[in-house]
Coordinates of C-alpha atoms in Angstrom, one line a residue:
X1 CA -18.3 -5.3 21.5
X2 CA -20.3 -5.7 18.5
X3 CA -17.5 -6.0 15.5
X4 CA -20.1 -5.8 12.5
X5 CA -21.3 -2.8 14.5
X6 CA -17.7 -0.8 15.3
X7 CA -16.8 1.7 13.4
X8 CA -12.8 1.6 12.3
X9 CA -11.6 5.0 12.1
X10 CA -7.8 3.9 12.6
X11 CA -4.7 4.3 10.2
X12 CA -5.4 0.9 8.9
X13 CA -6.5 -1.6 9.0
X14 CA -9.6 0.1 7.3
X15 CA -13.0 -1.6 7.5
X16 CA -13.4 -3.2 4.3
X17 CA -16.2 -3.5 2.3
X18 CA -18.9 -6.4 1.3
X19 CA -17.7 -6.4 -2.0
X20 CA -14.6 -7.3 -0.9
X21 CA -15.0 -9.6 1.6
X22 CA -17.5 -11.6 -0.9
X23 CA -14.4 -11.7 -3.4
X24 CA -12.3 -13.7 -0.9
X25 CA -14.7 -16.5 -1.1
X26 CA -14.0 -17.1 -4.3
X27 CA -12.5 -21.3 -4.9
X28 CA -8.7 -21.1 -4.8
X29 CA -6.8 -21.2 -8.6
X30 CA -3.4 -22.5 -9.6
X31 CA -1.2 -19.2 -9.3
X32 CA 0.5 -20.1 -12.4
X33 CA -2.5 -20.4 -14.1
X34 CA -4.1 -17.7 -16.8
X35 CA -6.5 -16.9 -14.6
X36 CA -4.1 -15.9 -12.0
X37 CA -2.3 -13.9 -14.5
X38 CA -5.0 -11.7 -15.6
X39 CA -6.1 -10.9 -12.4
X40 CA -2.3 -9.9 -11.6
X41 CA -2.6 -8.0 -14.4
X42 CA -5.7 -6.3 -14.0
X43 CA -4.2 -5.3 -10.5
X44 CA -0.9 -4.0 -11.7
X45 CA -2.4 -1.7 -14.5
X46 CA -5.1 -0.2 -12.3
X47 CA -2.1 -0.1 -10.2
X48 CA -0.5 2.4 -12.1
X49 CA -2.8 5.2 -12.5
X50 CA -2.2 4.4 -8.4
X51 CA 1.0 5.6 -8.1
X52 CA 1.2 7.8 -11.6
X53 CA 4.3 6.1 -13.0
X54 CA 5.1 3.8 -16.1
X55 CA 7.6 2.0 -13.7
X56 CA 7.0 -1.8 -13.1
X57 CA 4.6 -2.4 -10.5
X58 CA 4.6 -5.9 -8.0
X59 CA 2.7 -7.3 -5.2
X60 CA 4.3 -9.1 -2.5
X61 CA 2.5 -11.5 -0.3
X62 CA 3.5 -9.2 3.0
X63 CA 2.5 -6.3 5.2
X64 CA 3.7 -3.0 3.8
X65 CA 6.9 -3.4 5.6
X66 CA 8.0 -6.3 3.6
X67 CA 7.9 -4.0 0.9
X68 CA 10.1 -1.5 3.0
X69 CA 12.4 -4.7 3.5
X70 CA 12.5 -5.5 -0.3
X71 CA 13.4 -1.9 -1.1
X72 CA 16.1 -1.7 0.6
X73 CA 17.5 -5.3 0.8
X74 CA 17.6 -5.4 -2.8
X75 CA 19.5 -2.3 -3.7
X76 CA 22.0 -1.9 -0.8
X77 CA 24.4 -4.3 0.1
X78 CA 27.0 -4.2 2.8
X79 CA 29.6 -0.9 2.7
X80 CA 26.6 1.2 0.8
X81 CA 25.8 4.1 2.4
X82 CA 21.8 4.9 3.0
X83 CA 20.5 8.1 4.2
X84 CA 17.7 7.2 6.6
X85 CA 15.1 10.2 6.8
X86 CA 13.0 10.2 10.4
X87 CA 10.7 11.9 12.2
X88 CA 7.9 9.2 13.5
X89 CA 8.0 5.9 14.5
X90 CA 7.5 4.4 10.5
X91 CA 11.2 6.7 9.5
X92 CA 12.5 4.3 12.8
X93 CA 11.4 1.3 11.0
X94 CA 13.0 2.3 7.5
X95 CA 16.4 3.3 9.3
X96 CA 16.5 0.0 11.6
X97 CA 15.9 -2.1 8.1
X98 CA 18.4 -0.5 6.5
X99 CA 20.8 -0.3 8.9
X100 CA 20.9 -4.2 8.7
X101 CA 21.6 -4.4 5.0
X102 CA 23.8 -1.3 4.9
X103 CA 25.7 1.3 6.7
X104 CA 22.8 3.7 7.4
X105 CA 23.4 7.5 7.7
X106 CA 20.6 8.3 10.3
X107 CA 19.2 11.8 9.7
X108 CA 16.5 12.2 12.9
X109 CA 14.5 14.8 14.0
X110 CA 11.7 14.6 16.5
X111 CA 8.4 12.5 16.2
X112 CA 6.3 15.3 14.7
X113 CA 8.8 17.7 13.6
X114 CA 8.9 18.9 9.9
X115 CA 12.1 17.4 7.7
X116 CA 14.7 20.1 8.0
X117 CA 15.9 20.1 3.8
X118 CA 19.6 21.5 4.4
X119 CA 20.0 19.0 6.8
X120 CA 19.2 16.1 4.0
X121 CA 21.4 18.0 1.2
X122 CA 24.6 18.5 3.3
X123 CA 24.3 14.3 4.4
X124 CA 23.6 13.9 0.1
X125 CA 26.8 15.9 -0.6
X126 CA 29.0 13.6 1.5
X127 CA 27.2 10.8 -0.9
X128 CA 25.4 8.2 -0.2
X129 CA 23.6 5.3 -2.7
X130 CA 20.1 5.3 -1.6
X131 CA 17.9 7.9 0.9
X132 CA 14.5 6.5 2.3
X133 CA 11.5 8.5 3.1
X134 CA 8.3 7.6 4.8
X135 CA 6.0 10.4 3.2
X136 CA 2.9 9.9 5.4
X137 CA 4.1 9.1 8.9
X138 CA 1.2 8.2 10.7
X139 CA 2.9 7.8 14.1
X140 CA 2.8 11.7 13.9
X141 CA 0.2 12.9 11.1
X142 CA 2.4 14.8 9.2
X143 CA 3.0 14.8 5.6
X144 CA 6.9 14.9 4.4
X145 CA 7.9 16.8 1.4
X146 CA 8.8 13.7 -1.2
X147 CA 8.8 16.4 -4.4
X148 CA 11.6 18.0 -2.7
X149 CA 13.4 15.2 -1.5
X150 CA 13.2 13.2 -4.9
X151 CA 14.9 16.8 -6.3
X152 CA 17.6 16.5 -4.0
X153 CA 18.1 12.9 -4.5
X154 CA 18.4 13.6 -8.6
X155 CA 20.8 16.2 -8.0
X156 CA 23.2 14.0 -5.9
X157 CA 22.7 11.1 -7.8
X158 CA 21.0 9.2 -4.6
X159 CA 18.6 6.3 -5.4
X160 CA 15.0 7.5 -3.9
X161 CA 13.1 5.1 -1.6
X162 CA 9.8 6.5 -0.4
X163 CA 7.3 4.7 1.9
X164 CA 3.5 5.6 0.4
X165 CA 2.7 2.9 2.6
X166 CA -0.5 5.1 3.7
X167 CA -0.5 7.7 1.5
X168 CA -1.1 6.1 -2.2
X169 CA -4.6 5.8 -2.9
X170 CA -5.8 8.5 -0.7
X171 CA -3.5 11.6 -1.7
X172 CA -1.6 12.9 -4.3
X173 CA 1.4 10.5 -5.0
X174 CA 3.3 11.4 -8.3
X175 CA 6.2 8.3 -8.4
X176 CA 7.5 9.8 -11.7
X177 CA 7.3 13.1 -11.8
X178 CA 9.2 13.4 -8.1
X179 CA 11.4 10.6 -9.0
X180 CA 11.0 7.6 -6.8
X181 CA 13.2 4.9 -7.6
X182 CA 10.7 2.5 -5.3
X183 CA 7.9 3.1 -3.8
X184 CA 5.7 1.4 -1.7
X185 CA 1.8 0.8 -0.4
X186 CA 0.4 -1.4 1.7
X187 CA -2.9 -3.2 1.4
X188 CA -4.9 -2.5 4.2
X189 CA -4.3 1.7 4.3
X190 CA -5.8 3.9 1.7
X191 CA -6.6 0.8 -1.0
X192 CA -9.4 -0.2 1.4
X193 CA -8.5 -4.2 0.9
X194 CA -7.4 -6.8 4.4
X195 CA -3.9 -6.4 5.9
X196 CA -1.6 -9.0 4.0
X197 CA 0.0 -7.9 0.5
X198 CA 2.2 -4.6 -0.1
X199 CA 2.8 -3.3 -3.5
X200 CA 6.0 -1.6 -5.0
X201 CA 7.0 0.4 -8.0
X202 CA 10.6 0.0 -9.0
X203 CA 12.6 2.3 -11.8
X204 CA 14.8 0.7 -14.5
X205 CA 17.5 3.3 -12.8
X206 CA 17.0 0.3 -9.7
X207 CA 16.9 -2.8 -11.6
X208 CA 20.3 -1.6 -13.1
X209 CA 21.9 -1.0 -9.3
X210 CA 20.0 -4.4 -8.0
X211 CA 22.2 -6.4 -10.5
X212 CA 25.3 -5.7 -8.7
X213 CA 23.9 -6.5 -5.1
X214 CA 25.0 -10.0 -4.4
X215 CA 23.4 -10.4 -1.4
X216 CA 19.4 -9.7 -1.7
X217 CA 16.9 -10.8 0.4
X218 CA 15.4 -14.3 -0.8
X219 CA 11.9 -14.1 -0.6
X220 CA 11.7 -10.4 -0.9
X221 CA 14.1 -10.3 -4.1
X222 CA 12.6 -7.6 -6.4
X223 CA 14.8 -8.9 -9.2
X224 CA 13.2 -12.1 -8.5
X225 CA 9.8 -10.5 -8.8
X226 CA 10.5 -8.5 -12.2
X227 CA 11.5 -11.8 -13.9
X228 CA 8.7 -13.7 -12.9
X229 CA 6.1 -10.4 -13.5
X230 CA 8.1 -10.4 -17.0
X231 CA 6.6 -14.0 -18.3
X232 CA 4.0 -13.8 -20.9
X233 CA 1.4 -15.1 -18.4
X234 CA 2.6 -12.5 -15.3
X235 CA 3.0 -14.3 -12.0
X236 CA 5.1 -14.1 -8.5
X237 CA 8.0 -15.8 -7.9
X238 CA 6.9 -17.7 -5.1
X239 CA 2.9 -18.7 -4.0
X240 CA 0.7 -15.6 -3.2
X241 CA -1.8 -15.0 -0.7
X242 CA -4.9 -15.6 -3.5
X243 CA -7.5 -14.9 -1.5
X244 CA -6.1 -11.2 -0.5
X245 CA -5.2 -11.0 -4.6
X246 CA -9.2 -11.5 -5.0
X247 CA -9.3 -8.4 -2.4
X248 CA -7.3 -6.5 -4.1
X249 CA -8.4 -6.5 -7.4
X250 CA -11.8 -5.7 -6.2
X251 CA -10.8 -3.2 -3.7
X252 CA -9.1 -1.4 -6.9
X253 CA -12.2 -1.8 -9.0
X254 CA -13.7 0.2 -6.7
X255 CA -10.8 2.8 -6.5
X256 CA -11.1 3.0 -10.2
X257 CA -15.0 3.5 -10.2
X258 CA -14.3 6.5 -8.2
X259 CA -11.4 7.7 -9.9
X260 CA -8.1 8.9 -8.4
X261 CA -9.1 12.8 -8.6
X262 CA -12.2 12.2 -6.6
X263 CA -10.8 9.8 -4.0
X264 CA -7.6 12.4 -3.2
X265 CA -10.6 14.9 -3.0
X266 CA -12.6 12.9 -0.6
X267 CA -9.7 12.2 1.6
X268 CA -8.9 15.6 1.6
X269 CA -12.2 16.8 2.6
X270 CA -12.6 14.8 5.5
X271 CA -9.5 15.3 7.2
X272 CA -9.9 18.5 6.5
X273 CA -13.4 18.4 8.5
X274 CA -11.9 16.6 11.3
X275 CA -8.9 19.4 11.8
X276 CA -11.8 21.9 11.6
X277 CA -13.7 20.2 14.4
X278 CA -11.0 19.9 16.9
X279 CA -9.7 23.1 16.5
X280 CA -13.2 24.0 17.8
X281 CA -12.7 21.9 20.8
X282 CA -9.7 24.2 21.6
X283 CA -7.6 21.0 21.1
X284 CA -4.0 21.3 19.3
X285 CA -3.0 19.5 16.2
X286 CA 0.6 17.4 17.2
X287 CA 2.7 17.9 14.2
X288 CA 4.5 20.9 13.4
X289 CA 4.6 22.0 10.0
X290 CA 7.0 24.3 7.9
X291 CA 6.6 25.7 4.6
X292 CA 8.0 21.9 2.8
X293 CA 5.3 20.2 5.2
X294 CA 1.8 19.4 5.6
X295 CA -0.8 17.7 8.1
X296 CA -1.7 14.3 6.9
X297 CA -4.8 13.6 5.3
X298 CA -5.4 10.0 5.4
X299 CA -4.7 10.1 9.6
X300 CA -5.0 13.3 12.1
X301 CA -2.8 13.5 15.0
X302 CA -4.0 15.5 17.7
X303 CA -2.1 16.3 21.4
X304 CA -4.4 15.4 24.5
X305 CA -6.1 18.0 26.3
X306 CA -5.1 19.1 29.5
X307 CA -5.8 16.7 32.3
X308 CA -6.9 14.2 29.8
X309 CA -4.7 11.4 28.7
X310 CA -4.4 9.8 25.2
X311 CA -5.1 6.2 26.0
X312 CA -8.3 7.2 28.2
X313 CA -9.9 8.8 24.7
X314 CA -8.9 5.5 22.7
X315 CA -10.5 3.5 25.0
X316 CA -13.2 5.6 25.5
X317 CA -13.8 5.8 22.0
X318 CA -13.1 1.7 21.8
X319 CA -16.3 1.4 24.7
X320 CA -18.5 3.6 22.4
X321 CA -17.8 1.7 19.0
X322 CA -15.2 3.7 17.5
X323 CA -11.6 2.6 17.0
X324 CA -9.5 5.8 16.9
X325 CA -5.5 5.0 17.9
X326 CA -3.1 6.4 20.6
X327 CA 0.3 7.5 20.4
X328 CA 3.3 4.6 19.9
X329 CA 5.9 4.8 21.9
X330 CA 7.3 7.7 23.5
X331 CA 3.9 9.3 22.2
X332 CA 1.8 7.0 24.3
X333 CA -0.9 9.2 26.2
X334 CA 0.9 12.0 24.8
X335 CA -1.8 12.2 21.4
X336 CA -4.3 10.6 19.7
X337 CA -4.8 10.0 16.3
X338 CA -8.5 9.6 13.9
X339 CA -7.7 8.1 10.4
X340 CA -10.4 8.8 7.6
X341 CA -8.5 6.0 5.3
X342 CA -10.0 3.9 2.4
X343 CA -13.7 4.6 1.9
X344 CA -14.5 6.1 4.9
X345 CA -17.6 8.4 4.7
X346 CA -18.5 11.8 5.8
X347 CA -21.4 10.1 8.1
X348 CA -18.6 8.2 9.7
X349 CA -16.6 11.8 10.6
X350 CA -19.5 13.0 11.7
X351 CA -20.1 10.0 13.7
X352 CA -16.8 10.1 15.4
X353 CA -16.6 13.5 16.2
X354 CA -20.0 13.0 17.8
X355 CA -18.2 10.3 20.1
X356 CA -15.3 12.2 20.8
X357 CA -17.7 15.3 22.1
X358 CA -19.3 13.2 24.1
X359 CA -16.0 11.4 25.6
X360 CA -14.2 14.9 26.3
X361 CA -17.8 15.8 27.8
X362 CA -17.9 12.8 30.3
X363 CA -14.0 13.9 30.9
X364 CA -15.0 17.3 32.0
X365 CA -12.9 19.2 28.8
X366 CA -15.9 20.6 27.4
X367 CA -19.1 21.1 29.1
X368 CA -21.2 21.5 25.8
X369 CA -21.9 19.5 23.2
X370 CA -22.4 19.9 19.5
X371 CA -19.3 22.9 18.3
X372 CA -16.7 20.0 16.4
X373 CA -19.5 18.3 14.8
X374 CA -21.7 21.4 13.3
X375 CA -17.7 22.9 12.3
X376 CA -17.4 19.1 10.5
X377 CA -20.8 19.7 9.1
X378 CA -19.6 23.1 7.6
X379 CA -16.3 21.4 5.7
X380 CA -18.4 18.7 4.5
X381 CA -21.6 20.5 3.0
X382 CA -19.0 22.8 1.5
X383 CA -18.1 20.2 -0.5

């Protein structure tokens, strides 16, 4: 397989382009230099109009779940109580974390089923210090309510911890207006940069409860990051990943050359396209969605046909130069999943719905060609 020639259509990592790859080449820098600040700087303020918020904003040298790990390791402690929301394999991950730092107060529902809201406000009555929310769960391509969650976390007084892991920077993410206390994005989803550095917003409503946590993670000590983001020349506690910083600042250069409006927009579009072209194909969406609840639009989860399983599309898709992703775990075989993440392109829907026509073709699911790509067409010259 060609790799310059496949065509990433995964939730992350997202193919990654020329501009970025040509900033990594750049000669390394002292990282407690000037120039290291500015570009820190330059990252964190473009940052910003990112997530919406006026809250301080850090980058961790770590995947996106180092940030989850940060989040919670530095404002629960052992005998705090944290509400862990989950309905995919990501809400898993944010329970499991927590439950080693603090006593977790699991609230499950399926993979794939929506966020039941009277369950989450009768576990906030009995009180709790923090509740964490993944609001894109990829494992499942649905999209949780966070405005209503970070409501019900106000009212009870509950510190809000939302995972944006892979939905800031390709949908509508408002950290201050819905009250997120942290929240968190990694790298390599909708920011279009490599795999390798997560980012986090944190409230002064946090910094205040971190001060009484005497047992925060070391390397991943948020505290540790606000003092050292605090200096006059802005820097990380510890030595960063400057190569992926040189990513990032040019993958947000290009976020802000589009602007945040249009980029939602895009994102929006093409997922929207992709729903419209399987739905031709008479094939079901996975999630199920009530009225607090949407389908993703940075990945689509869709269940396998009849007689056709998950895996064989993936790697059918894989043989063809498209990398589309299966289901994890208990989902394996059960769905498949296209992401339209970073700066992916109509031409690139288009292109993978071709694929996909041709792989259900060879399957025997359909036994013409050409419906989900002119109903992809449709969405996309629409807009």
């Amino acid at each position: 397989m060609d790799l310059e020639d496949t065509l990433l259509m995964m939730p992350g990592p997202v193919t990654v382009t020329p501009r970025v790859l040509r900033a990594m080449s750049k000669p390394m820098i002292n990282h407690r230099s000037a120039e290291f600040a500015g570009i820190y700087t330059d990252c964190r303020e473009i940052l910003s109009s990112v997530f919406q918020t006026k809250n301080d904003i850090f980058v961790l040298s770590g995947s996106g779940t180092a940030g989850m790990e940060a989040a919670v390791g530095s404002l629960a402690g052992s005998g705090d109580k944290v509400i862990a929301i989950e309905n995919g394999k990501f809400g898993e991950r944010f329970k499991d974390i927590a439950a080693i730092y603090s006593e977790v107060v699991p609230v499950v529902f399926d993979w794939g089923l929506p966020i039941d809201l009277e369950i989450v406000k009768e576990k906030l009555e009995e009180g709790a210090k923090a509740i964490t929310l993944v609001h894109n769960e990829t494992s499942a391509g649905i999209l949780n309510p966070a405005a209503e969650i970070g409501k019900l976390a106000k009212k009870h007084d509950a510190l809000f911890i939302m995972d944006g892991v892979t939905s800031l920077g390709g949908d509508d993410v408002k950290v201050d207006e819905w009250g997120i206390d942290v929240a968190i994005v990694g790298s390599q989803k909708c920011l279009a940069a490599p795999p390798g550095l997560s980012i986090v917003s944190v409230s002064e409503k946090a910094f205040e409860v971190m001060k009484d946590v005497t047992k925060r993670p070391y390397y991943n000590d948020l505290l540790a990051y606000k003092k050292s983001g605090d200096k006059p020349k802005p820097e990380t506690p510890y030595t960063p990943a400057i190569s992926l910083f040189y990513a990032l600042q040019e993958a947000l250069h290009i976020v802000k050359e589009e602007g945040m409006e249009a980029r939602i927009k895009r994102h929006n579009v093409l997922s929207e396209a992709i729903r419209a072209a399987v739905s031709e194909l008479n094939i079901e969406m996975f999630p199920q969605l009530n009225e607090y609840s949407q389908y993703s639009n940075t990945v689509s989860a869709m269940k396998a046909p009849a007689g056709v399983n998950g895996e064989d599309i993936k790697n059918d898709m894989k043989a063809r130069g498209v990398i589309i992703a299966g289901g994890q775990e208990r989902l394996k075989g059960k769905i498949f999943r296209i992401g339209c993440m970073g700066n992916v392109t109509g031409r690139d829907v288009l292109s993978t719905i071709q694929q996909l026509e041709i792989v259900l073709n060879k399957r025997g699911y359909i036994d013409r060609l050409g419906a989900g790509t002119e109903a992809a067409a449709r969405i996309l010259d629409r807009a």
